[in-house]
Coordinates of C-alpha atoms in Angstrom, one line a residue:
M1 CA 80.0 111.3 74.9
F2 CA 80.0 110.1 77.9
S3 CA 78.3 113.1 80.3
L4 CA 79.5 114.5 82.9
R5 CA 75.7 115.0 84.4
N6 CA 75.1 111.6 84.0
C7 CA 78.8 111.7 85.8
G8 CA 78.1 113.2 88.9
L9 CA 74.9 111.5 89.0
W10 CA 76.6 107.9 88.6
V11 CA 79.1 108.8 91.8
A12 CA 76.6 110.4 93.8
A13 CA 74.1 107.2 93.6
S14 CA 76.7 104.5 93.6
L15 CA 77.6 106.8 97.6
T16 CA 73.6 106.6 98.1
K17 CA 73.4 103.0 97.5
K18 CA 71.7 101.4 100.6
R19 CA 74.9 99.8 103.0
L20 CA 75.3 95.7 103.4
T21 CA 73.9 95.1 106.9
L22 CA 76.7 94.8 110.0
A23 CA 79.1 90.8 109.2
R24 CA 81.6 89.9 111.0
F25 CA 83.9 87.0 108.2
S26 CA 86.1 85.3 110.7
G27 CA 89.9 83.3 109.2
D28 CA 89.2 81.1 111.9
S29 CA 86.0 79.1 112.2
A30 CA 87.1 78.0 116.3
A31 CA 87.1 82.2 117.0
P32 CA 84.2 83.2 118.6
L33 CA 82.0 86.6 117.9
A34 CA 83.6 88.5 120.1
T35 CA 83.3 91.4 121.4
K36 CA 87.4 92.2 122.7
F37 CA 90.4 91.6 120.9
D38 CA 93.8 92.7 120.7
V39 CA 94.1 94.1 117.9
I40 CA 91.2 96.7 115.9
V41 CA 92.7 97.4 112.3
I42 CA 90.9 99.6 110.6
G43 CA 90.7 99.7 107.3
G44 CA 90.4 97.1 104.9
G45 CA 93.7 98.7 101.7
H46 CA 97.2 97.8 101.8
A47 CA 98.1 98.7 104.5
G48 CA 95.3 97.3 106.5
T49 CA 95.6 94.1 105.3
E50 CA 99.3 93.6 105.8
A51 CA 99.0 95.0 109.1
A52 CA 96.2 93.1 110.1
A53 CA 97.7 89.4 109.0
A54 CA 100.5 91.2 110.8
A55 CA 99.2 91.4 114.1
A56 CA 97.6 88.1 112.8
R57 CA 100.7 86.5 112.8
C58 CA 102.1 87.8 115.9
G59 CA 99.7 85.2 118.2
S60 CA 97.1 88.6 118.7
R61 CA 93.3 87.7 118.1
T62 CA 92.8 90.8 115.4
L63 CA 89.7 92.4 114.1
L64 CA 89.5 93.6 111.0
L65 CA 86.7 96.5 110.4
T66 CA 85.6 97.9 106.9
H67 CA 83.2 99.3 104.7
R68 CA 82.8 96.5 103.1
V69 CA 84.5 92.8 103.0
D70 CA 83.6 92.9 98.5
T71 CA 86.6 95.6 98.8
I72 CA 89.8 93.9 100.3
G73 CA 92.4 94.2 98.2
Q74 CA 91.1 96.4 96.1
M75 CA 93.6 98.6 93.4
S76 CA 92.3 101.6 93.4
C77 CA 94.4 103.5 90.9
N78 CA 97.0 102.0 88.9
P79 CA 96.7 98.1 88.5
S80 CA 100.4 97.8 88.9
F81 CA 102.7 96.9 91.7
G82 CA 106.4 97.4 92.4
G83 CA 109.5 100.0 90.5
I84 CA 112.4 101.2 91.8
G85 CA 112.3 102.0 95.2
K86 CA 109.2 100.6 95.4
G87 CA 110.2 97.6 94.5
H88 CA 112.8 97.5 97.2
L89 CA 109.5 97.6 99.9
M90 CA 108.0 95.2 98.2
R91 CA 110.4 91.9 98.8
E92 CA 111.5 93.7 102.4
V93 CA 107.5 93.3 102.8
D94 CA 107.7 89.7 101.6
A95 CA 110.6 88.9 103.9
L96 CA 108.9 89.6 107.1
D97 CA 106.5 87.3 105.4
G98 CA 103.6 90.2 104.3
L99 CA 100.9 89.1 101.5
C100 CA 101.2 91.6 98.4
S101 CA 104.3 90.2 97.2
R102 CA 103.1 86.7 97.3
I103 CA 100.2 88.4 95.6
C104 CA 101.6 89.0 93.4
D105 CA 103.1 86.0 92.1
Q106 CA 99.3 84.8 92.6
S107 CA 97.9 87.2 90.3
G108 CA 100.0 89.3 87.4
V109 CA 99.8 89.0 83.7
H110 CA 103.2 90.9 82.9
Y111 CA 106.8 90.8 84.8
K112 CA 109.4 93.1 84.4
V113 CA 112.4 94.0 86.4
L114 CA 113.1 97.5 85.5
N115 CA 117.2 99.1 85.5
R116 CA 117.9 96.5 84.5
R117 CA 121.3 98.6 82.5
K118 CA 122.5 99.8 86.2
G119 CA 123.6 97.4 88.8
P120 CA 121.7 94.9 91.2
A121 CA 120.7 97.3 93.9
V122 CA 119.2 99.7 92.5
W123 CA 116.6 97.7 89.6
G124 CA 113.3 98.0 90.0
L125 CA 110.9 94.3 90.2
R126 CA 107.9 95.5 89.1
A127 CA 105.1 93.7 87.5
Q128 CA 101.1 95.0 86.3
I129 CA 98.5 93.0 88.0
D130 CA 95.4 91.2 87.2
R131 CA 93.1 93.4 89.3
K132 CA 89.9 91.2 89.8
L133 CA 92.0 88.3 90.4
Y134 CA 94.6 89.7 92.9
K135 CA 91.5 91.1 94.8
Q136 CA 90.1 87.8 94.4
N137 CA 93.5 85.8 96.2
M138 CA 93.9 88.9 99.2
Q139 CA 90.4 87.8 100.2
K140 CA 91.5 84.9 100.5
E141 CA 94.2 84.9 102.3
I142 CA 92.7 87.3 104.4
L143 CA 89.5 85.3 105.2
N144 CA 91.8 82.2 106.1
T145 CA 94.4 83.7 108.5
P146 CA 94.2 82.7 111.8
L147 CA 93.0 84.5 115.1
L148 CA 91.4 87.3 112.2
T149 CA 88.1 88.6 112.0
V150 CA 87.0 90.7 109.5
Q151 CA 83.5 92.3 110.2
E152 CA 81.9 94.7 107.7
G153 CA 81.1 98.5 109.5
A154 CA 82.2 102.2 109.7
V155 CA 84.3 103.4 112.7
E156 CA 82.8 106.7 114.3
D157 CA 84.6 107.0 117.1
L158 CA 87.4 106.0 119.3
I159 CA 87.0 105.1 122.5
L160 CA 89.4 106.1 124.9
T161 CA 90.6 106.2 128.4
E162 CA 93.1 107.1 130.9
P163 CA 97.0 107.1 129.6
E164 CA 99.3 104.6 130.7
P165 CA 101.9 106.8 133.6
E166 CA 104.9 104.7 132.3
Y167 CA 104.8 105.7 128.2
T168 CA 103.6 109.5 127.4
G169 CA 100.6 110.4 125.9
K170 CA 97.7 112.2 127.1
C171 CA 95.6 109.4 126.6
R172 CA 95.1 105.3 125.6
V173 CA 93.0 103.6 123.3
S174 CA 90.6 101.1 123.5
G175 CA 88.3 100.4 121.1
V176 CA 86.8 102.0 118.9
V177 CA 82.2 103.3 118.3
L178 CA 80.7 101.9 115.0
A179 CA 78.1 103.8 113.1
D180 CA 75.5 102.2 114.5
G181 CA 76.5 102.8 117.7
S182 CA 78.1 99.0 118.8
T183 CA 81.3 98.9 120.5
V184 CA 84.3 96.8 120.1
H185 CA 87.1 96.3 122.9
A186 CA 91.1 96.2 122.0
E187 CA 94.6 96.7 123.3
S188 CA 95.7 98.3 120.8
V189 CA 94.0 100.5 117.5
V190 CA 96.1 100.9 113.5
L191 CA 94.5 103.4 111.5
T192 CA 94.1 102.8 108.1
T193 CA 91.5 105.1 106.2
G194 CA 93.4 105.6 103.1
T195 CA 92.3 108.9 101.3
F196 CA 89.0 108.8 103.6
L197 CA 89.4 110.7 105.9
R198 CA 86.5 113.8 104.8
G199 CA 87.6 112.7 101.5
V200 CA 85.9 114.5 98.4
I201 CA 86.5 113.7 94.9
V202 CA 86.6 116.1 91.6
I203 CA 86.3 115.4 88.5
G204 CA 86.2 118.8 86.7
L205 CA 83.8 121.9 88.9
E206 CA 82.1 119.2 89.8
M207 CA 83.2 117.9 93.8
H208 CA 81.6 114.3 95.9
P209 CA 82.2 113.3 99.0
A210 CA 83.7 109.9 98.7
G211 CA 87.1 108.6 99.5
R212 CA 87.3 106.4 95.8
L213 CA 85.2 106.5 93.5
G214 CA 81.4 104.7 95.2
D215 CA 82.5 104.2 98.9
Q216 CA 81.5 107.2 101.4
P217 CA 84.6 109.4 103.4
S218 CA 85.3 108.7 107.0
I219 CA 83.8 112.2 108.5
G220 CA 83.4 111.4 112.4
L221 CA 86.9 109.8 112.7
A222 CA 88.5 113.0 110.5
H223 CA 86.7 114.8 113.7
T224 CA 87.4 113.1 116.3
L225 CA 91.3 113.2 115.8
E226 CA 91.0 116.9 114.7
K227 CA 89.8 117.3 118.3
L228 CA 92.4 115.5 119.9
G229 CA 94.4 117.6 119.1
F230 CA 96.5 116.0 115.8
V231 CA 98.1 118.0 112.8
V232 CA 96.0 117.6 110.6
G233 CA 96.9 118.5 106.4
R234 CA 95.6 118.0 103.2
L235 CA 97.0 116.2 100.1
K236 CA 95.4 115.2 97.2
T237 CA 96.2 112.2 94.5
G238 CA 94.2 111.5 90.8
T239 CA 93.4 108.8 88.4
P240 CA 93.3 108.2 85.1
P241 CA 90.2 107.2 82.6
R242 CA 89.5 103.9 81.6
I243 CA 89.0 103.1 77.5
A244 CA 87.6 99.8 76.3
K245 CA 90.8 98.3 74.8
E246 CA 89.0 97.8 71.3
S247 CA 88.6 100.9 70.6
I248 CA 93.3 100.9 70.7
N249 CA 95.0 100.5 67.7
F250 CA 98.0 98.5 69.0
S251 CA 98.9 98.0 65.7
I252 CA 100.8 100.9 65.1
L253 CA 102.3 101.4 69.0
N254 CA 105.6 100.7 70.8
K255 CA 105.6 97.1 72.2
Q256 CA 106.6 96.2 75.3
T257 CA 107.1 92.5 76.3
P258 CA 107.2 90.6 79.4
D259 CA 110.6 89.2 80.8
N260 CA 112.1 85.8 80.1
P261 CA 112.2 84.8 82.8
S262 CA 109.6 85.8 85.0
I263 CA 111.0 86.9 88.7
P264 CA 108.3 86.5 90.9
F265 CA 108.7 89.2 93.8
S266 CA 108.6 86.5 96.8
F267 CA 111.1 84.5 98.2
I268 CA 109.4 81.6 98.5
S269 CA 108.0 81.8 95.3
E270 CA 110.0 79.1 92.6
T271 CA 108.5 81.0 89.9
V272 CA 105.2 83.0 89.0
W273 CA 101.9 81.3 88.0
I274 CA 101.8 82.6 84.8
K275 CA 103.9 81.4 81.7
P276 CA 106.5 83.9 79.6
E277 CA 105.6 83.7 76.1
D278 CA 101.2 83.6 78.1
Q279 CA 101.6 87.2 79.5
L280 CA 100.3 90.6 78.4
P281 CA 102.3 93.1 76.6
C282 CA 102.5 97.2 77.9
Y283 CA 102.9 99.7 74.9
L284 CA 103.8 103.2 74.9
T285 CA 102.6 106.0 73.0
H286 CA 102.8 110.2 74.1
T287 CA 100.9 113.2 74.3
N288 CA 101.1 115.7 72.0
P289 CA 101.1 120.1 70.5
K290 CA 97.2 119.6 71.2
V291 CA 96.7 117.4 74.7
D292 CA 98.7 120.7 75.9
E293 CA 96.3 123.0 74.0
I294 CA 92.9 121.0 75.3
V295 CA 94.0 121.1 78.2
L296 CA 95.5 125.2 79.0
E297 CA 92.2 126.8 76.8
N298 CA 90.4 125.0 80.2
L299 CA 92.4 125.4 82.8
H300 CA 89.0 127.4 84.2
L301 CA 87.1 124.6 84.0
N302 CA 89.2 122.0 86.3
S303 CA 88.6 123.1 90.5
H304 CA 91.3 120.3 91.7
I305 CA 94.4 122.0 89.3
K306 CA 93.5 125.1 91.2
E307 CA 93.7 123.9 94.3
T308 CA 96.5 125.2 96.3
T309 CA 96.5 121.1 98.3
R310 CA 99.4 119.9 97.6
G311 CA 99.9 116.8 94.6
P312 CA 101.6 113.4 93.9
R313 CA 105.2 115.4 92.4
Y314 CA 106.1 112.4 91.1
C315 CA 103.3 110.9 89.9
P316 CA 100.8 114.2 88.7
S317 CA 98.2 115.3 86.4
I318 CA 98.3 115.7 83.0
E319 CA 97.9 119.3 83.5
S320 CA 100.1 119.0 85.9
K321 CA 102.7 118.0 83.7
V322 CA 101.5 120.6 81.0
L323 CA 102.3 123.4 83.1
R324 CA 104.9 122.8 84.8
F325 CA 106.8 121.1 81.8
P326 CA 105.0 123.7 78.9
N327 CA 106.2 122.6 75.0
R328 CA 107.6 119.0 76.0
L329 CA 106.0 115.4 74.7
H330 CA 104.6 113.1 77.8
Q331 CA 104.7 109.8 78.0
V332 CA 101.3 107.6 77.8
W333 CA 101.8 103.5 78.7
L334 CA 98.5 101.9 78.0
E335 CA 98.2 99.2 80.5
P336 CA 96.3 96.2 80.6
E337 CA 94.1 96.0 84.0
G338 CA 93.4 92.0 83.5
M339 CA 93.3 88.6 81.8
D340 CA 89.9 88.9 81.1
S341 CA 89.6 92.5 81.1
D342 CA 87.9 95.0 78.6
L343 CA 89.5 97.9 79.9
I344 CA 93.2 99.6 79.1
Y345 CA 94.8 101.8 81.8
P346 CA 96.5 104.5 80.4
Q347 CA 99.6 105.2 83.0
G348 CA 100.7 108.8 82.9
L349 CA 97.5 110.6 82.0
S350 CA 95.8 111.6 85.9
V351 CA 93.0 113.8 84.6
T352 CA 90.1 115.9 86.3
L353 CA 88.9 117.6 83.7
P354 CA 85.3 117.6 82.7
A355 CA 84.7 114.4 81.2
E356 CA 83.9 115.5 77.5
L357 CA 87.5 117.5 77.3
Q358 CA 88.7 113.9 79.3
E359 CA 87.3 112.4 76.1
K360 CA 88.5 114.7 73.3
M361 CA 92.3 115.2 74.6
I362 CA 92.4 111.1 74.9
T363 CA 91.7 111.1 70.9
C364 CA 93.7 113.5 70.3
I365 CA 96.4 110.5 71.0
K366 CA 98.3 107.9 69.1
G367 CA 96.8 104.8 68.5
L368 CA 93.6 106.5 71.2
E369 CA 92.0 108.6 67.6
K370 CA 88.6 106.0 67.9
A371 CA 89.3 105.4 72.0
K372 CA 86.1 105.0 73.8
M373 CA 86.4 106.3 77.2
I374 CA 84.5 104.2 79.8
Q375 CA 84.8 105.6 83.7
P376 CA 85.9 109.0 83.5
G377 CA 89.7 110.3 85.6
Y378 CA 89.0 112.2 88.7
G379 CA 90.8 113.9 91.1
V380 CA 90.9 112.9 95.8
Q381 CA 91.2 115.6 97.9
Y382 CA 91.8 114.4 101.5
D383 CA 92.6 115.0 105.1
Y384 CA 96.5 113.5 106.5
L385 CA 98.0 113.8 109.8
D386 CA 101.4 115.3 109.9
P387 CA 103.7 111.9 111.0
R388 CA 106.0 113.8 112.9
Q389 CA 103.7 112.8 115.4
I390 CA 104.5 109.3 115.3
T391 CA 107.5 107.1 116.7
P392 CA 109.7 105.0 114.0
S393 CA 107.1 102.0 115.8
L394 CA 103.8 103.9 114.1
E395 CA 102.5 104.5 117.9
T396 CA 101.4 108.0 118.2
H397 CA 102.5 110.5 120.8
L398 CA 99.1 112.6 121.6
V399 CA 97.2 108.1 121.9
Q400 CA 98.5 105.4 123.2
R401 CA 98.8 102.2 121.8
L402 CA 97.2 104.2 118.2
F403 CA 99.1 103.4 115.1
F404 CA 99.0 105.2 111.4
A405 CA 100.0 102.8 108.6
G406 CA 99.0 104.3 105.0
Q407 CA 98.0 108.0 103.3
I408 CA 97.0 108.7 106.0
N409 CA 100.5 109.7 107.7
G410 CA 101.3 112.0 104.1
T411 CA 102.1 108.7 101.7
T412 CA 101.6 107.6 98.3
G413 CA 101.5 103.7 96.6
Y414 CA 100.7 100.3 97.4
E415 CA 104.4 99.3 98.0
E416 CA 104.4 102.3 101.0
A417 CA 101.4 101.4 102.4
A418 CA 102.2 98.1 102.6
A419 CA 105.4 98.2 104.5
Q420 CA 103.9 101.2 107.1
G421 CA 101.0 98.0 107.6
V422 CA 103.4 95.3 108.4
I423 CA 106.0 97.0 110.9
A424 CA 102.5 99.1 112.3
G425 CA 100.6 95.5 112.9
I426 CA 103.5 94.0 114.9
N427 CA 104.3 97.2 116.1
A428 CA 100.6 97.1 117.9
S429 CA 101.0 93.0 118.5
L430 CA 104.0 94.0 120.6
R431 CA 102.4 96.9 122.4
V432 CA 99.7 94.3 123.6
K433 CA 102.5 91.9 124.6
R434 CA 104.1 94.5 126.9
K435 CA 107.6 93.7 124.8
P436 CA 109.5 96.0 122.8
P437 CA 109.0 98.0 120.0
F438 CA 110.3 96.0 115.7
V439 CA 112.2 99.1 115.2
V440 CA 113.6 99.2 110.8
S441 CA 117.0 101.6 110.8
R442 CA 118.1 103.3 107.6
T443 CA 121.3 100.8 107.6
E444 CA 118.8 97.5 107.6
G445 CA 116.0 98.8 104.8
Y446 CA 114.2 101.1 103.1
I447 CA 111.0 100.5 105.1
G448 CA 113.3 101.9 107.3
V449 CA 114.4 105.1 105.5
L450 CA 110.5 105.7 104.6
I451 CA 109.6 106.0 107.9
D452 CA 112.8 108.2 109.4
D453 CA 112.6 111.0 106.8
L454 CA 108.1 110.6 107.2
T455 CA 108.6 110.5 110.8
T456 CA 112.0 113.1 111.6
L457 CA 111.4 115.1 108.5
G458 CA 107.4 114.8 108.2
T459 CA 105.9 115.4 104.2
N460 CA 104.2 118.7 103.0
E461 CA 103.0 116.0 99.0
P462 CA 102.4 112.5 99.5
Y463 CA 105.9 111.1 99.8
R464 CA 107.3 108.6 97.2
M465 CA 110.0 105.9 97.8
F466 CA 112.6 106.5 95.5
T467 CA 116.1 104.7 95.9
S468 CA 118.0 107.9 95.8
R469 CA 116.5 108.6 99.0
A470 CA 118.8 105.7 101.0
E471 CA 122.4 106.5 101.9
F472 CA 123.3 102.6 102.0
R473 CA 121.3 101.5 99.0
L474 CA 123.9 99.3 97.8
S475 CA 123.4 97.3 100.9
L476 CA 119.6 97.4 100.7
R477 CA 119.5 95.8 97.6
P478 CA 116.1 93.6 96.5
D479 CA 118.0 89.8 96.7
N480 CA 119.1 90.4 100.1
A481 CA 115.7 91.5 101.7
D482 CA 115.5 88.3 103.2
S483 CA 119.1 87.9 105.7
R484 CA 118.2 91.7 106.9
L485 CA 114.8 90.7 107.9
T486 CA 113.6 87.8 108.2
F487 CA 115.8 86.1 110.8
R488 CA 114.9 88.8 112.8
G489 CA 111.0 88.6 112.1
Y490 CA 111.5 85.4 113.2
K491 CA 113.0 85.3 116.6
E492 CA 112.2 88.7 117.6
V493 CA 109.0 88.8 116.6
G494 CA 107.2 85.5 115.5
C495 CA 105.7 87.2 112.6
V496 CA 107.5 84.9 110.0
S497 CA 106.6 80.9 109.1
Q498 CA 108.6 78.7 110.2
Q499 CA 109.2 77.5 105.6
R500 CA 110.4 81.2 105.5
Y501 CA 113.0 81.1 108.2
E502 CA 114.5 78.0 107.2
R503 CA 114.3 79.0 103.6
A504 CA 116.6 82.4 104.8
S505 CA 118.5 79.9 106.7
W506 CA 119.4 77.3 104.3
M507 CA 119.6 81.1 101.2
K508 CA 122.7 82.3 103.6
S509 CA 125.0 78.9 104.5
S510 CA 124.1 78.3 100.6
L511 CA 125.9 81.7 99.7
E512 CA 128.4 81.0 102.3
E513 CA 129.5 78.1 101.6
G514 CA 129.5 79.2 97.5
I515 CA 131.4 82.1 97.9
S516 CA 134.1 79.8 100.3
V517 CA 133.8 77.6 97.6
L518 CA 134.4 80.3 94.3
K519 CA 137.7 81.4 96.8
S520 CA 139.1 77.7 97.1
I521 CA 139.0 77.6 92.9
E522 CA 142.3 79.3 91.6
F523 CA 143.9 78.9 87.7
S524 CA 145.7 81.5 86.1
S525 CA 144.8 83.7 84.1
S526 CA 145.9 82.0 80.6
K527 CA 143.8 79.3 82.2
W528 CA 141.0 81.0 82.7
K529 CA 140.2 82.7 79.2
K530 CA 141.2 78.9 78.3
L531 CA 138.1 77.3 80.2
I532 CA 135.8 80.8 79.7
P533 CA 137.9 82.1 75.8
E534 CA 133.4 84.5 76.1
A535 CA 135.0 86.4 78.6
S536 CA 137.2 89.5 78.8
I537 CA 140.0 88.4 81.2
S538 CA 144.2 90.0 80.1
I539 CA 147.0 86.9 80.2
G540 CA 149.1 90.1 79.5
K541 CA 150.4 88.7 82.9
S542 CA 149.7 85.1 83.6
L543 CA 148.5 86.1 87.5
P544 CA 146.7 83.6 89.5
L545 CA 142.8 84.4 90.0
R546 CA 140.3 83.0 92.2
A547 CA 136.8 82.1 90.3
L548 CA 135.4 84.0 92.3
D549 CA 137.8 87.2 90.5
V550 CA 136.4 86.0 87.4
L551 CA 132.4 85.8 88.0
K552 CA 132.8 89.4 88.3
Y553 CA 133.3 89.5 84.2
E554 CA 130.6 90.9 83.4
E555 CA 130.3 88.1 79.8
V556 CA 130.6 85.4 83.0
D557 CA 127.7 84.2 85.5
M558 CA 128.0 81.0 87.4
K559 CA 126.7 78.8 84.5
L560 CA 129.3 79.8 82.4
L561 CA 131.4 78.9 84.9
A562 CA 130.0 75.6 86.2
T563 CA 130.2 74.7 82.8
A564 CA 134.4 75.4 82.9
V565 CA 134.4 73.4 86.5
P566 CA 131.5 71.6 87.2
A567 CA 132.4 69.0 90.1
P568 CA 132.7 71.2 92.7
L569 CA 130.0 74.7 91.3
K570 CA 128.0 72.3 89.1
K571 CA 124.9 72.0 92.4
Y572 CA 124.9 75.5 92.5
I573 CA 123.2 76.1 89.5
T574 CA 119.8 73.8 89.9
C575 CA 118.5 76.9 91.5
R576 CA 118.0 80.3 89.6
E577 CA 117.5 82.6 92.2
L578 CA 120.9 81.1 94.0
A579 CA 123.1 81.0 90.9
E580 CA 121.9 84.8 90.6
R581 CA 122.4 85.7 94.3
L582 CA 126.5 84.2 94.3
K583 CA 127.3 86.8 90.9
I584 CA 124.9 89.9 92.5
E585 CA 127.2 89.2 96.3
E586 CA 130.6 89.0 94.6
R587 CA 130.0 92.0 92.3
S588 CA 128.7 94.2 95.5
T589 CA 130.8 92.8 97.9
T590 CA 133.8 94.5 95.7
L591 CA 132.3 97.7 95.5
L592 CA 130.8 97.8 99.5
C593 CA 132.8 99.1 101.3
F594 CA 134.4 102.0 99.2
G595 CA 131.5 102.8 98.1
C596 CA 129.7 103.1 101.7
A597 CA 132.6 105.5 102.0
Y598 CA 132.2 107.5 99.1
R599 CA 128.8 107.4 99.1
M600 CA 128.6 109.3 103.1
T601 CA 131.2 112.0 101.4
Q602 CA 128.3 112.8 99.1
V603 CA 125.3 112.4 101.5
L604 CA 126.6 114.4 104.4
P605 CA 126.3 117.9 103.1
T606 CA 122.4 117.6 102.1
I607 CA 121.5 115.4 105.2
P608 CA 119.6 118.1 107.9
P609 CA 121.4 118.3 110.5
C610 CA 118.9 116.8 112.9
K611 CA 119.7 113.2 111.7
L612 CA 123.2 113.6 110.7
T613 CA 124.1 113.0 114.0
K614 CA 121.8 109.1 113.7
V615 CA 123.2 108.5 109.9
W616 CA 127.2 109.0 110.8
Q617 CA 126.1 106.7 114.4
Q618 CA 124.6 104.0 111.8
W619 CA 127.0 104.4 109.5
E620 CA 130.5 103.5 111.4
T621 CA 128.7 100.2 113.1
H622 CA 127.6 99.1 110.1
Q623 CA 128.2 95.7 109.6
N624 CA 128.5 94.6 105.6
C625 CA 131.4 97.4 105.8
K626 CA 133.6 95.4 108.3

């Protein structure tokens, strides 16, 4: 039996461990260990790593401050990246030369594209990730990034100076004060504190100050921000217990296998690091009335669920699901945590009941009758700052050159944090150089939708990205994120490598050439039917058809077309991504102009008045509809 008392003692002990001595780890061996940098990034999570790397790619001498170097890239909650809407964000981060997509291609154990039965605009790239491998690969990337220095230390305060008269704001940040009293100066500061601002962990009725299990919260910084006049709110989230793999009866559960072939997240990855046959499966089980009974009978022992603080609506705890949707069965996905990990992550079973009741609840579920709980689930309550206090560049209105990114802005999820991180890092660097900010609009990307929603509407619950939030989702597909953002990142900002720019340029010219060739090949419908009998082409009227028109049939792909007309089309199937994108481009181009116009008639009544003019103006200038 897992003792609640022992659980509480373990958490308390982990928070009172002797901290590591202050140390610096330079990504640029030639760089001196200075006390002044261009950009300081506080926090080594998913927003912080992207922000620090982006600022360094833009040419700024950057310092990443984190409590512990060994937690950089740690996946604190679920062992997965991507999904519907979230996969779009990852592709856009990658288009700006961000890190998470490339690291996922090197660390995944199960790759799958969700929503395949629907159109490509709403496909969701997703992968189960090996926690240990992801952290190792991310740390290797961060610690070897030129112009980037990593330092262990807790930030307790900000150094503030007189504001620049040409900008709004009552003061300007010029550095940070560390817990040991030392100071580090910088031209811009990016705050990515995650759930650490006055964070509290909750298990049953017990509460312990912590940003996550085993890490101290940030108290001094929270007080500083409140004194500066920032509007502070409170949110909560949670994580499921971890279960021993060998104690689960997988044989009676629904097995889910990965895609073959696996689709990589990054545009510059030809394939993922692991073959489909070597990847790990996931398994599906469900809750039952016994689970509901345990939850309902023990609500008085659960302080987290009784809190009025808002939790994630789209990733709720099992207690919230039982209360909100009574007498229903709820999915529980059993996900591997790594190739050599003995732990299973029960997705959908986030819970904050006392530890012994969690174990009792788990053993009521099919396949988990003999399951052994290794770590209990827990809740986290933390401060966030109203995101309406930041600009579209993620710089704050109150304090000049101070940027917020990640959960501090009220979002939830690795992908949302990474998307904000890359934009905050870019703009922190641009601010140092006194260049105009880099802003992504709603017509250009899901990153634009995310930031526009936050900065204009705010949020009173953990914000999560969905495709339904994007008015222009027919054109904001995962496959074309490079054509939307890579060229801007290279020409306007300098955050994109030459290799990526050349790859995007080659893909753009190949697509244009391929579409032109497909338009030039024309036969009668009867001849096409003879060449491709699998296609449902009508031959009632023998009308001329272009190869591009034939490609719109669901049964037809570029490989089939190249078999029928090999001479001009064979070269377009040597690259899997190019062949797939030609098919997608044909399908999407047919629907885009009519689809955008129709979509506007559907969404205009639902758009808040404060955003209506902006959205309409963006639609009128939508280049893809011309």
